[in-house]
Amino acid sequence: MTAPLTKSPVTSLTYYLTEACNLRCTYCYQEKNPKRSSAEVGKAAIDFLVRESGARKSIHLRFFGGEPLLELDLIKELAAYGREQSSMAGKRIRYDMISNGTLLTRETVDLLREMGVEVISSVDGSRSTMQANRPFYNIKKSFDGYDEKLSYASASGVAKVARMTVSPHQSDIVDDIKHILRLGYDSITIALATNVDWKEENISSIYDGMAGFYIDTARGGSILPLQPTNQLLLARHEIENGMYEPPSGGFCSAGKDMLGVTVDGELYPCHRFVQLGTEFRIGDVFTGIESDKREPFLGVTTATLHHEICRTCHALPYCPGSCMAANLPASGDMLYPEGRHCLDLRAHVNAVDRIYDSLIDACEPFSSFIDRAWRQKRAGVLRSLISESLGEE
């Protein structure tokens, strides 16, 4: 068995409970198969995570699919096992899942809250948007009662984050944002659909509408909880005040402290690489990591993901690089930037510049919000440095 890689600890796993799903999203990259995981694999994944996290005290397991709630009984068993094993090792384990929410009931929400499993709701907006983007596999099913399920989950504290995927046919997403806000979510992450054709004008139109809505809402006294947008606005504020540090670690931590686990327990740099072929397999949860196969990912940084074509891009200071798993099918090179990512970030930065320039000196709610976020980030960095020095991360 491979020894624990304490010099490169793994602190987060995205674990495929099942490849099955009850929806057939138009943009989904996941093949729908009847394959499901088992308690044996899940417990081995938890043992692997506890072992390979080294001295780190906080670890994270994400239940993934397919639709993870199709395997609720397995979630119950693994959540209890993970609490027990992590506690014995002096660690804290955090659970979450990405779920379409269609299988939520009040009983399920209450159970998830009891188990400490958070839900990131994959919801694209109103009923008409969901029907267009995310039809049911069983055409007799409908979204009747769907909003009530999500509202209860958000009110309970189980589901506070919504992940909103936008498709090219959605030229205006404002009504969908409003709809998700009415459901009670504290945070919304907007992502452009993959595996579809995007045109620059489509993307610009989406962000133009979002920027206008953000400005109007801020002038009315409220700040939209659009997580990526607010992060970029904070970066712009830091640039203005000479305190900005550009991203350096790469688009994400795939292959580093985050790995993906298949239904059979095989290890990949992340869940997205599972779909790209067995050549990206880097081990399994039973025998451990194959170091030579993981090594290329450990050295990936933002600089690695930036190329000659990036140097004249006005969004470069904000860019951490693009998703390696999305780069590969688009260009044949996992380190070469995918075009959709570039169009997305440039349009988003343009929208952020418009929002910031319109509000920073003329809207007290916005200036107070951005200053508070700045102070909180600086305090968070300090706490993180202290925790790291004490070996508590």
PDB file of C-alpha atoms in Angstrom, residues 199-385:
ATOM      1  CA  LYS A 199     -21.060  33.182 -28.911  1.00  0.00           C
ATOM      2  CA  GLU A 200     -19.404  36.258 -27.448  1.00  0.00           C
ATOM      3  CA  GLU A 201     -22.541  38.356 -27.898  1.00  0.00           C
ATOM      4  CA  ASN A 202     -24.626  35.825 -25.909  1.00  0.00           C
ATOM      5  CA  ILE A 203     -22.236  35.963 -22.986  1.00  0.00           C
ATOM      6  CA  SER A 204     -21.970  39.762 -23.068  1.00  0.00           C
ATOM      7  CA  SER A 205     -25.750  40.095 -23.095  1.00  0.00           C
ATOM      8  CA  ILE A 206     -26.068  37.887 -20.030  1.00  0.00           C
ATOM      9  CA  TYR A 207     -23.536  39.868 -18.020  1.00  0.00           C
ATOM     10  CA  ASP A 208     -24.874  43.234 -19.201  1.00  0.00           C
ATOM     11  CA  GLY A 209     -28.283  42.322 -17.841  1.00  0.00           C
ATOM     12  CA  MET A 210     -26.811  41.060 -14.594  1.00  0.00           C
ATOM     13  CA  ALA A 211     -24.767  44.257 -14.133  1.00  0.00           C
ATOM     14  CA  GLY A 212     -27.795  46.483 -14.640  1.00  0.00           C
ATOM     15  CA  PHE A 213     -29.790  44.484 -12.131  1.00  0.00           C
ATOM     16  CA  TYR A 214     -26.923  44.576  -9.614  1.00  0.00           C
ATOM     17  CA  ILE A 215     -26.613  48.364  -9.892  1.00  0.00           C
ATOM     18  CA  ASP A 216     -30.366  48.961  -9.538  1.00  0.00           C
ATOM     19  CA  THR A 217     -30.580  46.608  -6.549  1.00  0.00           C
ATOM     20  CA  ALA A 218     -27.607  48.259  -4.806  1.00  0.00           C
ATOM     21  CA  ARG A 219     -29.086  51.703  -5.319  1.00  0.00           C
ATOM     22  CA  GLY A 220     -32.220  50.332  -3.689  1.00  0.00           C
ATOM     23  CA  GLY A 221     -30.197  49.380  -0.608  1.00  0.00           C
ATOM     24  CA  SER A 222     -29.484  45.671  -1.181  1.00  0.00           C
ATOM     25  CA  ILE A 223     -26.411  43.822  -2.418  1.00  0.00           C
ATOM     26  CA  LEU A 224     -26.996  40.783  -4.577  1.00  0.00           C
ATOM     27  CA  PRO A 225     -25.388  37.605  -3.138  1.00  0.00           C
ATOM     28  CA  LEU A 226     -23.718  36.696  -6.431  1.00  0.00           C
ATOM     29  CA  GLN A 227     -20.589  35.009  -5.122  1.00  0.00           C
ATOM     30  CA  PRO A 228     -18.212  35.123  -8.134  1.00  0.00           C
ATOM     31  CA  THR A 229     -19.284  38.670  -8.993  1.00  0.00           C
ATOM     32  CA  ASN A 230     -18.707  39.901  -5.460  1.00  0.00           C
ATOM     33  CA  GLN A 231     -15.315  38.187  -5.375  1.00  0.00           C
ATOM     34  CA  LEU A 232     -14.308  40.017  -8.554  1.00  0.00           C
ATOM     35  CA  LEU A 233     -15.646  43.292  -7.154  1.00  0.00           C
ATOM     36  CA  LEU A 234     -13.488  42.791  -4.067  1.00  0.00           C
ATOM     37  CA  ALA A 235     -10.474  42.108  -6.295  1.00  0.00           C
ATOM     38  CA  ARG A 236     -11.167  45.329  -8.207  1.00  0.00           C
ATOM     39  CA  HIS A 237     -11.358  47.217  -4.899  1.00  0.00           C
ATOM     40  CA  GLU A 238      -8.042  45.730  -3.820  1.00  0.00           C
ATOM     41  CA  ILE A 239      -6.471  46.770  -7.117  1.00  0.00           C
ATOM     42  CA  GLU A 240      -7.729  50.303  -6.610  1.00  0.00           C
ATOM     43  CA  ASN A 241      -6.181  50.376  -3.144  1.00  0.00           C
ATOM     44  CA  GLY A 242      -2.875  48.755  -4.088  1.00  0.00           C
ATOM     45  CA  MET A 243      -3.522  45.672  -1.967  1.00  0.00           C
ATOM     46  CA  TYR A 244      -4.302  43.059  -4.623  1.00  0.00           C
ATOM     47  CA  GLU A 245      -2.466  39.774  -4.931  1.00  0.00           C
ATOM     48  CA  PRO A 246      -3.241  38.030  -8.245  1.00  0.00           C
ATOM     49  CA  PRO A 247      -4.269  34.357  -8.093  1.00  0.00           C
ATOM     50  CA  SER A 248      -1.293  32.018  -8.169  1.00  0.00           C
ATOM     51  CA  GLY A 249      -2.445  28.498  -7.331  1.00  0.00           C
ATOM     52  CA  GLY A 250      -4.249  27.736 -10.563  1.00  0.00           C
ATOM     53  CA  PHE A 251      -7.928  27.426 -11.450  1.00  0.00           C
ATOM     54  CA  CYS A 252      -8.524  24.911  -8.652  1.00  0.00           C
ATOM     55  CA  SER A 253      -6.721  22.370  -6.505  1.00  0.00           C
ATOM     56  CA  ALA A 254      -7.445  19.351  -8.709  1.00  0.00           C
ATOM     57  CA  GLY A 255      -4.800  16.666  -8.226  1.00  0.00           C
ATOM     58  CA  LYS A 256      -3.423  18.537  -5.232  1.00  0.00           C
ATOM     59  CA  ASP A 257      -5.492  18.611  -2.041  1.00  0.00           C
ATOM     60  CA  MET A 258      -8.692  17.719  -3.932  1.00  0.00           C
ATOM     61  CA  LEU A 259      -9.330  14.430  -5.759  1.00  0.00           C
ATOM     62  CA  GLY A 260     -12.270  12.684  -7.399  1.00  0.00           C
ATOM     63  CA  VAL A 261     -13.447   9.173  -6.516  1.00  0.00           C
ATOM     64  CA  THR A 262     -15.441   6.974  -8.912  1.00  0.00           C
ATOM     65  CA  VAL A 263     -18.241   4.607  -7.934  1.00  0.00           C
ATOM     66  CA  ASP A 264     -15.640   1.822  -7.959  1.00  0.00           C
ATOM     67  CA  GLY A 265     -13.166   3.728  -5.786  1.00  0.00           C
ATOM     68  CA  GLU A 266     -10.719   4.806  -8.468  1.00  0.00           C
ATOM     69  CA  LEU A 267      -8.910   8.102  -7.901  1.00  0.00           C
ATOM     70  CA  TYR A 268      -8.754  10.938 -10.449  1.00  0.00           C
ATOM     71  CA  PRO A 269      -7.444  14.508 -10.217  1.00  0.00           C
ATOM     72  CA  CYS A 270     -11.063  15.637  -9.872  1.00  0.00           C
ATOM     73  CA  HIS A 271     -14.600  14.505 -10.697  1.00  0.00           C
ATOM     74  CA  ARG A 272     -14.425  16.079 -14.158  1.00  0.00           C
ATOM     75  CA  PHE A 273     -11.397  14.015 -15.178  1.00  0.00           C
ATOM     76  CA  VAL A 274     -13.398  10.835 -14.572  1.00  0.00           C
ATOM     77  CA  GLN A 275     -15.158  11.506 -17.869  1.00  0.00           C
ATOM     78  CA  LEU A 276     -11.924  11.937 -19.840  1.00  0.00           C
ATOM     79  CA  GLY A 277     -10.588   8.392 -19.721  1.00  0.00           C
ATOM     80  CA  THR A 278      -8.622   5.964 -17.604  1.00  0.00           C
ATOM     81  CA  GLU A 279      -5.315   7.522 -18.624  1.00  0.00           C
ATOM     82  CA  PHE A 280      -6.037  10.119 -15.920  1.00  0.00           C
ATOM     83  CA  ARG A 281      -6.521   7.523 -13.185  1.00  0.00           C
ATOM     84  CA  ILE A 282      -4.020   8.176 -10.396  1.00  0.00           C
ATOM     85  CA  GLY A 283      -4.763   5.281  -8.021  1.00  0.00           C
ATOM     86  CA  ASP A 284      -7.628   3.991  -5.917  1.00  0.00           C
ATOM     87  CA  VAL A 285      -8.880   4.363  -2.370  1.00  0.00           C
ATOM     88  CA  PHE A 286      -7.833   0.828  -1.444  1.00  0.00           C
ATOM     89  CA  THR A 287      -4.160   0.881  -2.473  1.00  0.00           C
ATOM     90  CA  GLY A 288      -3.532   4.633  -2.503  1.00  0.00           C
ATOM     91  CA  ILE A 289      -2.129   7.218  -4.903  1.00  0.00           C
ATOM     92  CA  GLU A 290       0.281   6.403  -7.711  1.00  0.00           C
ATOM     93  CA  SER A 291       2.682   9.276  -7.111  1.00  0.00           C
ATOM     94  CA  ASP A 292       4.139   9.425 -10.610  1.00  0.00           C
ATOM     95  CA  LYS A 293       0.673   9.890 -12.133  1.00  0.00           C
ATOM     96  CA  ARG A 294      -0.257  12.605  -9.666  1.00  0.00           C
ATOM     97  CA  GLU A 295       3.024  14.496  -9.986  1.00  0.00           C
ATOM     98  CA  PRO A 296       2.135  16.539 -13.127  1.00  0.00           C
ATOM     99  CA  PHE A 297      -0.820  18.121 -11.304  1.00  0.00           C
ATOM    100  CA  LEU A 298       1.120  19.126  -8.218  1.00  0.00           C
ATOM    101  CA  GLY A 299       3.135  21.654 -10.216  1.00  0.00           C
ATOM    102  CA  VAL A 300       0.203  23.363 -11.931  1.00  0.00           C
ATOM    103  CA  THR A 301      -0.075  27.074 -11.091  1.00  0.00           C
ATOM    104  CA  THR A 302      -1.776  30.111 -12.542  1.00  0.00           C
ATOM    105  CA  ALA A 303       1.413  30.856 -14.467  1.00  0.00           C
ATOM    106  CA  THR A 304       1.342  27.338 -15.935  1.00  0.00           C
ATOM    107  CA  LEU A 305      -2.196  27.947 -17.198  1.00  0.00           C
ATOM    108  CA  HIS A 306      -1.388  31.328 -18.774  1.00  0.00           C
ATOM    109  CA  HIS A 307      -0.022  31.432 -22.315  1.00  0.00           C
ATOM    110  CA  GLU A 308       1.256  33.955 -24.812  1.00  0.00           C
ATOM    111  CA  ILE A 309      -2.288  34.716 -25.941  1.00  0.00           C
ATOM    112  CA  CYS A 310      -3.186  35.730 -22.375  1.00  0.00           C
ATOM    113  CA  ARG A 311      -0.705  38.579 -22.095  1.00  0.00           C
ATOM    114  CA  THR A 312      -2.856  41.220 -23.811  1.00  0.00           C
ATOM    115  CA  CYS A 313      -6.115  40.181 -22.120  1.00  0.00           C
ATOM    116  CA  HIS A 314      -7.536  42.903 -19.889  1.00  0.00           C
ATOM    117  CA  ALA A 315      -8.946  40.255 -17.556  1.00  0.00           C
ATOM    118  CA  LEU A 316      -5.535  38.673 -16.937  1.00  0.00           C
ATOM    119  CA  PRO A 317      -5.007  40.166 -13.445  1.00  0.00           C
ATOM    120  CA  TYR A 318      -8.185  38.403 -12.276  1.00  0.00           C
ATOM    121  CA  CYS A 319      -7.587  35.104 -14.069  1.00  0.00           C
ATOM    122  CA  PRO A 320      -6.497  31.986 -12.155  1.00  0.00           C
ATOM    123  CA  GLY A 321      -6.326  30.032 -15.392  1.00  0.00           C
ATOM    124  CA  SER A 322      -9.015  27.755 -16.744  1.00  0.00           C
ATOM    125  CA  CYS A 323     -10.327  24.303 -15.839  1.00  0.00           C
ATOM    126  CA  MET A 324      -7.876  21.633 -16.999  1.00  0.00           C
ATOM    127  CA  ALA A 325     -10.649  19.096 -17.549  1.00  0.00           C
ATOM    128  CA  ALA A 326     -12.488  21.563 -19.792  1.00  0.00           C
ATOM    129  CA  ASN A 327      -9.309  22.612 -21.606  1.00  0.00           C
ATOM    130  CA  LEU A 328      -8.415  19.115 -22.770  1.00  0.00           C
ATOM    131  CA  PRO A 329     -11.444  18.304 -24.974  1.00  0.00           C
ATOM    132  CA  ALA A 330     -11.492  21.876 -26.297  1.00  0.00           C
ATOM    133  CA  SER A 331      -7.829  22.187 -27.318  1.00  0.00           C
ATOM    134  CA  GLY A 332      -6.199  18.804 -26.782  1.00  0.00           C
ATOM    135  CA  ASP A 333      -3.994  20.299 -24.075  1.00  0.00           C
ATOM    136  CA  MET A 334      -5.165  20.451 -20.487  1.00  0.00           C
ATOM    137  CA  LEU A 335      -2.955  23.496 -19.868  1.00  0.00           C
ATOM    138  CA  TYR A 336      -4.150  25.538 -22.855  1.00  0.00           C
ATOM    139  CA  PRO A 337      -7.038  27.923 -22.047  1.00  0.00           C
ATOM    140  CA  GLU A 338     -10.503  26.959 -23.178  1.00  0.00           C
ATOM    141  CA  GLY A 339     -12.196  29.656 -25.265  1.00  0.00           C
ATOM    142  CA  ARG A 340     -15.453  29.659 -23.287  1.00  0.00           C
ATOM    143  CA  HIS A 341     -13.590  30.406 -20.075  1.00  0.00           C
ATOM    144  CA  CYS A 342     -11.848  33.378 -21.661  1.00  0.00           C
ATOM    145  CA  LEU A 343     -15.061  34.835 -23.107  1.00  0.00           C
ATOM    146  CA  ASP A 344     -16.796  34.306 -19.783  1.00  0.00           C
ATOM    147  CA  LEU A 345     -14.161  35.998 -17.638  1.00  0.00           C
ATOM    148  CA  ARG A 346     -13.687  38.953 -19.972  1.00  0.00           C
ATOM    149  CA  ALA A 347     -17.425  39.662 -20.073  1.00  0.00           C
ATOM    150  CA  HIS A 348     -17.689  39.206 -16.311  1.00  0.00           C
ATOM    151  CA  VAL A 349     -14.815  41.612 -15.653  1.00  0.00           C
ATOM    152  CA  ASN A 350     -16.433  44.178 -17.975  1.00  0.00           C
ATOM    153  CA  ALA A 351     -19.635  43.868 -15.938  1.00  0.00           C
ATOM    154  CA  VAL A 352     -17.711  44.187 -12.672  1.00  0.00           C
ATOM    155  CA  ASP A 353     -15.956  47.336 -13.906  1.00  0.00           C
ATOM    156  CA  ARG A 354     -19.320  48.839 -14.815  1.00  0.00           C
ATOM    157  CA  ILE A 355     -20.788  47.975 -11.407  1.00  0.00           C
ATOM    158  CA  TYR A 356     -17.787  49.234  -9.448  1.00  0.00           C
ATOM    159  CA  ASP A 357     -17.412  52.504 -11.361  1.00  0.00           C
ATOM    160  CA  SER A 358     -21.141  53.208 -11.046  1.00  0.00           C
ATOM    161  CA  LEU A 359     -21.441  52.516  -7.326  1.00  0.00           C
ATOM    162  CA  ILE A 360     -18.201  52.936  -5.381  1.00  0.00           C
ATOM    163  CA  ASP A 361     -18.480  56.714  -4.911  1.00  0.00           C
ATOM    164  CA  ALA A 362     -22.218  57.094  -5.323  1.00  0.00           C
ATOM    165  CA  CYS A 363     -23.856  54.276  -3.352  1.00  0.00           C
ATOM    166  CA  GLU A 364     -23.253  54.017   0.390  1.00  0.00           C
ATOM    167  CA  PRO A 365     -24.686  50.474   0.767  1.00  0.00           C
ATOM    168  CA  PHE A 366     -22.254  49.222  -1.862  1.00  0.00           C
ATOM    169  CA  SER A 367     -19.195  51.080  -0.563  1.00  0.00           C
ATOM    170  CA  SER A 368     -19.945  49.840   2.975  1.00  0.00           C
ATOM    171  CA  PHE A 369     -20.390  46.279   1.698  1.00  0.00           C
ATOM    172  CA  ILE A 370     -17.134  46.233  -0.242  1.00  0.00           C
ATOM    173  CA  ASP A 371     -15.163  47.812   2.616  1.00  0.00           C
ATOM    174  CA  ARG A 372     -16.588  45.273   5.073  1.00  0.00           C
ATOM    175  CA  ALA A 373     -15.733  42.402   2.708  1.00  0.00           C
ATOM    176  CA  TRP A 374     -12.192  43.743   2.408  1.00  0.00           C
ATOM    177  CA  ARG A 375     -11.715  43.840   6.192  1.00  0.00           C
ATOM    178  CA  GLN A 376     -13.201  40.358   6.598  1.00  0.00           C
ATOM    179  CA  LYS A 377     -10.889  38.931   3.947  1.00  0.00           C
ATOM    180  CA  ARG A 378      -7.813  40.432   5.603  1.00  0.00           C
ATOM    181  CA  ALA A 379      -8.914  39.050   8.987  1.00  0.00           C
ATOM    182  CA  GLY A 380      -9.574  35.656   7.392  1.00  0.00           C
ATOM    183  CA  VAL A 381      -6.106  35.563   5.861  1.00  0.00           C
ATOM    184  CA  LEU A 382      -4.615  36.308   9.260  1.00  0.00           C
ATOM    185  CA  ARG A 383      -6.658  33.556  10.934  1.00  0.00           C
ATOM    186  CA  SER A 384      -5.625  31.121   8.211  1.00  0.00           C
ATOM    187  CA  LEU A 385      -1.954  31.913   8.699  1.00  0.00           C
TER     188      LEU A 385
END
